PDB file of C-alpha atoms in Angstrom:
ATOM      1  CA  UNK W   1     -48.943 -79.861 -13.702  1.00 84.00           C
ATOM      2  CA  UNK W   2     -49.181 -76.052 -12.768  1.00 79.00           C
ATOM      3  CA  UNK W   3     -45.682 -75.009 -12.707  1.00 77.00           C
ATOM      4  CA  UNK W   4     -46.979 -71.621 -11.485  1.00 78.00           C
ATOM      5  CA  UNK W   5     -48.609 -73.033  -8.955  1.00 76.00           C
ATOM      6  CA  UNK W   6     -47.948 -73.194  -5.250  1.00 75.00           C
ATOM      7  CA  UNK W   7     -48.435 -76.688  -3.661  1.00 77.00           C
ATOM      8  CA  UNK W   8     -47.299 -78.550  -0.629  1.00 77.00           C
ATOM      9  CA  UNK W   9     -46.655 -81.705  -3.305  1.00 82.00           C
ATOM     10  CA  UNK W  10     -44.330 -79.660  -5.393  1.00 81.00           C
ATOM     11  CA  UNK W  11     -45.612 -78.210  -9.302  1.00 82.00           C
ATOM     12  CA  UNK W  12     -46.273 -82.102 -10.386  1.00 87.00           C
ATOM     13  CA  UNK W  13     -48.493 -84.288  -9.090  1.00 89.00           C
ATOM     14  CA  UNK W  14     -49.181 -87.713 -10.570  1.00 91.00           C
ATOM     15  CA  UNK W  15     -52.661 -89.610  -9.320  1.00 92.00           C
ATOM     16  CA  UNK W  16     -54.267 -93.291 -10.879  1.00 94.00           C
ATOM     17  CA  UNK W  17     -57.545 -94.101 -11.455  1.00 95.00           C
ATOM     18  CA  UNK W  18     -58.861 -97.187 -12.496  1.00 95.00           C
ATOM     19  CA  UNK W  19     -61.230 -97.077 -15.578  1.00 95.00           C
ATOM     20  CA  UNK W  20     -64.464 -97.852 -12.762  1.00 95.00           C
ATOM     21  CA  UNK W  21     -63.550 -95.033 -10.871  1.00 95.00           C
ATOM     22  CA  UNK W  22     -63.689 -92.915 -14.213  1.00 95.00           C
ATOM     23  CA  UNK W  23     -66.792 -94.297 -15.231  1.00 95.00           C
ATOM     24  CA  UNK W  24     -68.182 -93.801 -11.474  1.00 95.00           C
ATOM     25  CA  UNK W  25     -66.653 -89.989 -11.917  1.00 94.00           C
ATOM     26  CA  UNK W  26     -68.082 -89.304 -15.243  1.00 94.00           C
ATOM     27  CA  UNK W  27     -71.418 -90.893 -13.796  1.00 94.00           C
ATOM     28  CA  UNK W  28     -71.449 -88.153 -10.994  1.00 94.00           C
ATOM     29  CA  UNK W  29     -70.358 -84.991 -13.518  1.00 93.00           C
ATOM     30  CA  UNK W  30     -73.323 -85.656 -15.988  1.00 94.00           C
ATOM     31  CA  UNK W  31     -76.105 -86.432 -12.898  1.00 92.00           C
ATOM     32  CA  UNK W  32     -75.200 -82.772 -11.242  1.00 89.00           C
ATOM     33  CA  UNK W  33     -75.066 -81.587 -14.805  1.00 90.00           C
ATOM     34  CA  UNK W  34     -78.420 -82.268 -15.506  1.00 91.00           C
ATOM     35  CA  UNK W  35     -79.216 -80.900 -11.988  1.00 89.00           C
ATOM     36  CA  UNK W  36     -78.445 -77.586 -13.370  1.00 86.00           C
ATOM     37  CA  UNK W  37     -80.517 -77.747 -16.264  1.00 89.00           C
ATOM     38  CA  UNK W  38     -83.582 -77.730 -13.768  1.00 90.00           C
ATOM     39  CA  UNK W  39     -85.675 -74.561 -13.081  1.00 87.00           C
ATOM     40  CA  UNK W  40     -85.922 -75.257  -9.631  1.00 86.00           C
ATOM     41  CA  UNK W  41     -82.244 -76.303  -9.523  1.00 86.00           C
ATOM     42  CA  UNK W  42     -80.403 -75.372  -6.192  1.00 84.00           C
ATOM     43  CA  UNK W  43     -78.292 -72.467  -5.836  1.00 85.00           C
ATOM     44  CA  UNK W  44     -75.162 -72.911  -3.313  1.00 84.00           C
ATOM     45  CA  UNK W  45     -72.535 -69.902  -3.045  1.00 82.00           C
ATOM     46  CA  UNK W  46     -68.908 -71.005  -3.021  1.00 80.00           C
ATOM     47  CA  UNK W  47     -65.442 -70.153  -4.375  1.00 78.00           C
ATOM     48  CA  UNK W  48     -66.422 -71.317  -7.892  1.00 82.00           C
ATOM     49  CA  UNK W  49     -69.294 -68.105  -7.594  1.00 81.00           C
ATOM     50  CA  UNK W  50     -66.174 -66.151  -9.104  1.00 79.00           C
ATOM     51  CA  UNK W  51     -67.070 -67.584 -12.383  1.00 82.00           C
ATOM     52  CA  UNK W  52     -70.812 -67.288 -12.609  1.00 83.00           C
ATOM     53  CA  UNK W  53     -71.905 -64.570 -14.787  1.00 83.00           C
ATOM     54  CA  UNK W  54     -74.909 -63.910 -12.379  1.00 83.00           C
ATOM     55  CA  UNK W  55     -72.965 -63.418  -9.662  1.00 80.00           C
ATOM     56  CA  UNK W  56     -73.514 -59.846  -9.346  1.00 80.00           C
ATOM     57  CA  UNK W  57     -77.619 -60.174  -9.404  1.00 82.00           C
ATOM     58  CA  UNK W  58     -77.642 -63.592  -7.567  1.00 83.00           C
ATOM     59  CA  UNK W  59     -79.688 -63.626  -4.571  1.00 84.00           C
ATOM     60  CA  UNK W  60     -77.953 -66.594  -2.896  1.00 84.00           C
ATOM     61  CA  UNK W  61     -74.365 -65.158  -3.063  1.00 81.00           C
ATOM     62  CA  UNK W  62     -75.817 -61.961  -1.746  1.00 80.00           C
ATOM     63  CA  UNK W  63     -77.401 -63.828   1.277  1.00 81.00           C
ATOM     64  CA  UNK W  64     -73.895 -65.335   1.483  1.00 76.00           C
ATOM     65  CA  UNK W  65     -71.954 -62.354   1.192  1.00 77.00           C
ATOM     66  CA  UNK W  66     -74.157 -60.048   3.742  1.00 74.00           C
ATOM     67  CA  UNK W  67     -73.966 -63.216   6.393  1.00 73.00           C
ATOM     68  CA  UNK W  68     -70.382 -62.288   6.035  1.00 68.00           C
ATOM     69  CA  UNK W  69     -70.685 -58.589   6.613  1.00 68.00           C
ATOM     70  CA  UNK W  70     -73.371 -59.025   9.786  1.00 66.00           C
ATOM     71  CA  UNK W  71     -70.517 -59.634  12.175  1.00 55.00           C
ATOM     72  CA  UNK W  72     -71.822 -58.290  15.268  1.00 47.00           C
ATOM     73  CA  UNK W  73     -68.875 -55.650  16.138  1.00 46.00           C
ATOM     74  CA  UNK W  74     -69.928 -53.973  12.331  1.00 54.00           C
ATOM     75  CA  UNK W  75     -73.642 -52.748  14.399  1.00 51.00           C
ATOM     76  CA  UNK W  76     -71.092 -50.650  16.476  1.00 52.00           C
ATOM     77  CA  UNK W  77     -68.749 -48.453  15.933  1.00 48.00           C
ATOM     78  CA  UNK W  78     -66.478 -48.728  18.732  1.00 47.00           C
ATOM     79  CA  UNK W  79     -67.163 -52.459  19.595  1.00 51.00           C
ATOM     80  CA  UNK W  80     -66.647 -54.672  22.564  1.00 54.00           C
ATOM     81  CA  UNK W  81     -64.221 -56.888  21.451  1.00 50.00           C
ATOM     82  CA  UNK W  82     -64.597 -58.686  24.762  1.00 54.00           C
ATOM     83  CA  UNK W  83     -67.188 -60.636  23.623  1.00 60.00           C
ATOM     84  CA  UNK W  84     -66.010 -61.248  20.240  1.00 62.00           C
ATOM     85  CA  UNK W  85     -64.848 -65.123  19.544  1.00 72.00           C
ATOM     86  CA  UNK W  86     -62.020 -66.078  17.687  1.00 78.00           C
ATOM     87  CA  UNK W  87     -63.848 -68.198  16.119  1.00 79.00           C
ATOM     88  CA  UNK W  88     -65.406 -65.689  14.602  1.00 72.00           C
ATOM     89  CA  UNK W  89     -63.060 -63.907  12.912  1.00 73.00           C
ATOM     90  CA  UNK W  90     -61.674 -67.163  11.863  1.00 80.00           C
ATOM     91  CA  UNK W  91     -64.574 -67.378  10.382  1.00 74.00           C
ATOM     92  CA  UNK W  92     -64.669 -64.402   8.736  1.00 73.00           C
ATOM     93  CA  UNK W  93     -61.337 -64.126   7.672  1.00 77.00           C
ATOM     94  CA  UNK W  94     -62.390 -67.589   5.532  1.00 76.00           C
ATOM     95  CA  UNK W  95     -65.207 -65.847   4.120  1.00 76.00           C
ATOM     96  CA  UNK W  96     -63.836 -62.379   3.204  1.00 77.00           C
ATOM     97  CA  UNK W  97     -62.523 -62.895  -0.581  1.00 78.00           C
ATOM     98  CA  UNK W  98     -66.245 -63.963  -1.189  1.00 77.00           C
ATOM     99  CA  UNK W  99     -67.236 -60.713   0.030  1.00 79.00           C
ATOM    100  CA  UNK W 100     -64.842 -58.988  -1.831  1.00 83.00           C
ATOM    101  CA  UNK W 101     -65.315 -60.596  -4.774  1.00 83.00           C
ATOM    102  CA  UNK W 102     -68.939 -60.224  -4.403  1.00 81.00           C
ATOM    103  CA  UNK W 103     -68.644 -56.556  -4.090  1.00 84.00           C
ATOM    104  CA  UNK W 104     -66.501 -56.050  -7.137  1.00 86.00           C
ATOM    105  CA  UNK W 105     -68.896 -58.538  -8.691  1.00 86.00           C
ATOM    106  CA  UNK W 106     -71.666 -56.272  -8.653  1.00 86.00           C
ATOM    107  CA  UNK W 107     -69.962 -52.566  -9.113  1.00 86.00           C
ATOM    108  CA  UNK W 108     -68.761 -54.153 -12.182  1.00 87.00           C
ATOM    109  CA  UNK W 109     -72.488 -54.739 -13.026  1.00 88.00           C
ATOM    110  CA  UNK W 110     -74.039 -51.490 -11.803  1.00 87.00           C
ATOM    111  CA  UNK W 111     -70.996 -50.012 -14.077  1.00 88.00           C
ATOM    112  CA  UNK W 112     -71.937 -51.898 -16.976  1.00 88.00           C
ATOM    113  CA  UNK W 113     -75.387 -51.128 -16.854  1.00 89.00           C
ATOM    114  CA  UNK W 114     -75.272 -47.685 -16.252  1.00 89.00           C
ATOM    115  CA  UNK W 115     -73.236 -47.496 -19.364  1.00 88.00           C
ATOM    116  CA  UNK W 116     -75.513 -48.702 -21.452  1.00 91.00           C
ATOM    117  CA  UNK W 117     -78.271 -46.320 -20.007  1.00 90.00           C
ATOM    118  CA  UNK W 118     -79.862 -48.239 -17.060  1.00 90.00           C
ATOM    119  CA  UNK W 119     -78.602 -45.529 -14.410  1.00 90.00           C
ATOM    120  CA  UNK W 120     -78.904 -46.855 -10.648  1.00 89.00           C
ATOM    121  CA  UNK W 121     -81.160 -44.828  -8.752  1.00 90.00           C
ATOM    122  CA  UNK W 122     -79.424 -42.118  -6.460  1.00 88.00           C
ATOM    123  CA  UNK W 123     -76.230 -42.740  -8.632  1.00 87.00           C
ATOM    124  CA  UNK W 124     -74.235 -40.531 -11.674  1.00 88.00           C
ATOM    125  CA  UNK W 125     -70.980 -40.811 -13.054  1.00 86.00           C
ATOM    126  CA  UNK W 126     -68.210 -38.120 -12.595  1.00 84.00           C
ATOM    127  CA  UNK W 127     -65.031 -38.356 -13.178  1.00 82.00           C
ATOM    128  CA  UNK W 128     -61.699 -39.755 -11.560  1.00 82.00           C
ATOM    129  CA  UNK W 129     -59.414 -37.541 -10.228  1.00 84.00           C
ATOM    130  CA  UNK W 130     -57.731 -35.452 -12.951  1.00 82.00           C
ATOM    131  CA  UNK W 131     -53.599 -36.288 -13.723  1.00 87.00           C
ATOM    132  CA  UNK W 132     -51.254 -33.745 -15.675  1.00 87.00           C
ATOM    133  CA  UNK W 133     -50.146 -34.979 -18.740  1.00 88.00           C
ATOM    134  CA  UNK W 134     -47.089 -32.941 -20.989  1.00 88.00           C
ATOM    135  CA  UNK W 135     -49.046 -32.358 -24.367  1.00 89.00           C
ATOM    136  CA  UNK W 136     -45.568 -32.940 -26.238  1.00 90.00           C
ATOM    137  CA  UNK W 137     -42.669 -33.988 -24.126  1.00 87.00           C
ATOM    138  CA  UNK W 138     -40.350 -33.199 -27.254  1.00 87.00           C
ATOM    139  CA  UNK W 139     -41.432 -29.423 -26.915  1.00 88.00           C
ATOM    140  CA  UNK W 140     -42.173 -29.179 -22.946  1.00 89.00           C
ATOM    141  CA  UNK W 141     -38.570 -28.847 -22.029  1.00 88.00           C
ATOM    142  CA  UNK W 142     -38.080 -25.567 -24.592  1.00 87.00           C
ATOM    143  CA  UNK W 143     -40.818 -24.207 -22.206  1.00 88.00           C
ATOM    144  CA  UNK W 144     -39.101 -24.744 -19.078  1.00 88.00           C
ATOM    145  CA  UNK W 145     -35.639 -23.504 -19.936  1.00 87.00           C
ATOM    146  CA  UNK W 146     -36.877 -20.422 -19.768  1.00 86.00           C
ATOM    147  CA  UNK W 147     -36.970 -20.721 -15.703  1.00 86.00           C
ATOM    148  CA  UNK W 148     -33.163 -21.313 -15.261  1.00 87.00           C
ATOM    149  CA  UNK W 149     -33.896 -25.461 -15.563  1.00 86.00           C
ATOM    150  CA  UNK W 150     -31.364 -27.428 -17.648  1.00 85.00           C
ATOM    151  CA  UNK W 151     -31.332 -30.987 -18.512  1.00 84.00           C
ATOM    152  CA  UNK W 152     -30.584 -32.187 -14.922  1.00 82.00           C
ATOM    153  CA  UNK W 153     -33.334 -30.253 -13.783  1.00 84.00           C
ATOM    154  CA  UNK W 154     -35.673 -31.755 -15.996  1.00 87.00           C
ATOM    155  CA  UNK W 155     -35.027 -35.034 -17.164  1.00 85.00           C
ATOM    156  CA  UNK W 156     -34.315 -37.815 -13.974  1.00 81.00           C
ATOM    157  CA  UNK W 157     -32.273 -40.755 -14.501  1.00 81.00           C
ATOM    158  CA  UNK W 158     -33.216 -44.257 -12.274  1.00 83.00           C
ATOM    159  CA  UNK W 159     -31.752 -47.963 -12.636  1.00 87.00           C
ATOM    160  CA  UNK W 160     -34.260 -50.505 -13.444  1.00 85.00           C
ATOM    161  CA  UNK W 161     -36.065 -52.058 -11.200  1.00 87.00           C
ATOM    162  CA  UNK W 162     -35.018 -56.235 -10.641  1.00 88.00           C
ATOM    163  CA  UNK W 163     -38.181 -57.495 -12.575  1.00 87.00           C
ATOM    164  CA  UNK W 164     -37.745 -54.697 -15.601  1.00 87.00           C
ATOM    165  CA  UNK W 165     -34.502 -56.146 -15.992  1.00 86.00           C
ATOM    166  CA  UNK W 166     -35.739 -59.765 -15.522  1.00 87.00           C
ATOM    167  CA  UNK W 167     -37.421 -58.555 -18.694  1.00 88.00           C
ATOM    168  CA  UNK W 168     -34.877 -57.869 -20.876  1.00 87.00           C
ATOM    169  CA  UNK W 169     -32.139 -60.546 -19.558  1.00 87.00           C
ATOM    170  CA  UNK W 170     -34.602 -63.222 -18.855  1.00 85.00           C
ATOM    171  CA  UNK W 171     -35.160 -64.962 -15.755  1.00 81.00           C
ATOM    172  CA  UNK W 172     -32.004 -67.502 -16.312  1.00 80.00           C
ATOM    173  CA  UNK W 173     -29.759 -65.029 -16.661  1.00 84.00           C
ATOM    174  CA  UNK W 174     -31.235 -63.045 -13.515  1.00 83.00           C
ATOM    175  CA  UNK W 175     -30.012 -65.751 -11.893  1.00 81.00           C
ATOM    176  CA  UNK W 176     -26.206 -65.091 -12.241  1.00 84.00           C
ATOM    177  CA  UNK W 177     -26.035 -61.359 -11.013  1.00 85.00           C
ATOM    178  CA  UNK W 178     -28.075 -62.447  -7.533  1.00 83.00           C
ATOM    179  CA  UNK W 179     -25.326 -61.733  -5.575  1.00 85.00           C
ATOM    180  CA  UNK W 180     -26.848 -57.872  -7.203  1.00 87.00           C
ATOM    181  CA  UNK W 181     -30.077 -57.951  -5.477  1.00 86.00           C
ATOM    182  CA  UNK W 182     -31.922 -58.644  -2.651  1.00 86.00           C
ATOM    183  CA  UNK W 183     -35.342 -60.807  -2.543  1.00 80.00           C
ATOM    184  CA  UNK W 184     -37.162 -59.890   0.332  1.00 80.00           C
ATOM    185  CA  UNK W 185     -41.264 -60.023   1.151  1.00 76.00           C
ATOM    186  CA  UNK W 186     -42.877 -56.935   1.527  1.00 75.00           C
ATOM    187  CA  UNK W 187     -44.826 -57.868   4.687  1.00 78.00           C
ATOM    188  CA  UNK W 188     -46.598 -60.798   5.967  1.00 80.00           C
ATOM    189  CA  UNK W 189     -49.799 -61.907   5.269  1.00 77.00           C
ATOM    190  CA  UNK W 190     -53.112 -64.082   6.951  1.00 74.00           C
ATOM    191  CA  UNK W 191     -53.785 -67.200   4.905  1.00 78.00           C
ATOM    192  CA  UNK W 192     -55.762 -70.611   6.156  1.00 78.00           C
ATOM    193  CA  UNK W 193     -53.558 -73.427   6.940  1.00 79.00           C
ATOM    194  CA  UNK W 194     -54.006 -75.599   4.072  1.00 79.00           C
ATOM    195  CA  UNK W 195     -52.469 -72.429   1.718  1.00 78.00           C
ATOM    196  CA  UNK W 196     -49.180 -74.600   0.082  1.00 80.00           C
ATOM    197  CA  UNK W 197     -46.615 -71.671   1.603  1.00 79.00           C
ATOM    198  CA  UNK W 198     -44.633 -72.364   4.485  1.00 79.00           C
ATOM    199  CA  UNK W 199     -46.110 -70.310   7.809  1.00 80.00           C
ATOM    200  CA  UNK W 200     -43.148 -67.708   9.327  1.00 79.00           C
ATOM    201  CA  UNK W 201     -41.434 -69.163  12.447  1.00 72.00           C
ATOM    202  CA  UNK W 202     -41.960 -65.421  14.148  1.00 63.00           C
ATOM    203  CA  UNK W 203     -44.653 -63.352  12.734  1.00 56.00           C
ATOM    204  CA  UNK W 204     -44.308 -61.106  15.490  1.00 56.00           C
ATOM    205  CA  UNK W 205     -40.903 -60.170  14.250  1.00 56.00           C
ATOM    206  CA  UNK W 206     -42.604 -59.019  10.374  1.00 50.00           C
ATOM    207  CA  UNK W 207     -44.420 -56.376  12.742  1.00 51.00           C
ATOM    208  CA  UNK W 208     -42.911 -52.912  14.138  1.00 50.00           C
ATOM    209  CA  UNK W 209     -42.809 -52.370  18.180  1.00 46.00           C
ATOM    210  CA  UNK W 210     -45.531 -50.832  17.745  1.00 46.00           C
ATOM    211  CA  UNK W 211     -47.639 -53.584  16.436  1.00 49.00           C
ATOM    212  CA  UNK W 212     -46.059 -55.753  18.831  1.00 47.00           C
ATOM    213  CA  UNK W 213     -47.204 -54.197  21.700  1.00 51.00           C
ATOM    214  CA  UNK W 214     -50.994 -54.358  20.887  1.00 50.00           C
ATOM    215  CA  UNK W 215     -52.878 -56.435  23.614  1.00 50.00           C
ATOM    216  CA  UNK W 216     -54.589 -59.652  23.382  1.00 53.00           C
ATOM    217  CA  UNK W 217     -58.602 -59.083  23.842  1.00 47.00           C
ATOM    218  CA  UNK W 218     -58.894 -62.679  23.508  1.00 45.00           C
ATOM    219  CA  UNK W 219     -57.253 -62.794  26.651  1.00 49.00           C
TER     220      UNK W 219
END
């Protein structure tokens, strides 16, 4: 039961087993268990990678994660994308939260060990980009009457947004003042079939005319 969850079945889902098949299961878990415990024990990348705490320094999610990044068209930077398959970038669409989580994987590393003195070579640290910040908002406005401001000037009044007030009514009683707000995605998005969310009926219509009218090189 993951009420959070989306699934095609709905937030419950009810399966049987008899007590052979969860002997025959448990049977399997502690075999590949003791796999693991092997020195020579095989590596395989996969979605579960995400929760390895050597996946920043392992070698076979790297190998995984650059396979992803060779694509062809990357060699070039205006690429014929005559000759590039579909397939491909099915492919690579499939592949790209490993990458991505492979990257952030191993800046989070490099981070953390450059923090505790191990600095990558060729690297430093510098700081973000630099945000003003009222050292006492009591006194700040004193300081700008002097211009001519008043309070309209300097203090800006703005309604909640849906979820802030979601907050402090609670999501039942969100419910009643609907006919208050609209729900509407922000855009559309690229998912494999098997995601649990129901594909749009005209994707084309999501995009502007100007997105529209880009041509098909698959063609």
């Amino acid at each position: 039961m993951q009420p959070r969850a989306h699934h095609k079945d709905g937030p419950v889902r009810r399966a049987s087993y008899s007590p052979m098949e969860i002997l025959d299961w448990w049977g399997d878990i502690e075999k590949a268990s003791a796999e693991t415990d092997k020195p020579d024990a095989p590596l395989t990348a996969g979605d579960w990678c995400r929760f390895c705490p050597a996946a920043a320094i392992c070698d076979t999610r790297k190998a995984h994660a650059l396979e992803v990044a060779r694509m062809e068209f990357l060699d070039d930077p205006v690429p014929d994308v005559q000759r590039y398959a579909p397939a491909d970038l099915a492919w690579t669409l499939s592949n790209l939260e490993r990458l991505e989580q492979w990257c952030k994987s191993v800046r989070t590393f490099a981070e953390g060990e450059a923090n505790h003195g191990r600095m990558p070579p060729g690297f430093k640290f510098v700081n973000t980009r630099a945000t003003h910040k009222w050292l006492n908002p009591d006194e700040a406005p004193k300081g700008l009457r002097k211009y001519g401001m008043d309070e309209a000037d300097i203090y800006a009044k703005k309604l909640l947004s849906v979820a802030q007030i979601e907050k402090k009514i609670g999501k039942k009683n969100i419910k009643d003042i609907g006919h208050l707000y609209d729900k509407k995605s922000g855009g559309v998005v690229l998912v494999p079939v098997d995601d649990p969310r129901p594909a749009i009926a005209d994707a084309a219509s999501e995009f502007s005319e100007e997105k529209k009218e880009v041509p098909n090189v698959f063609e």
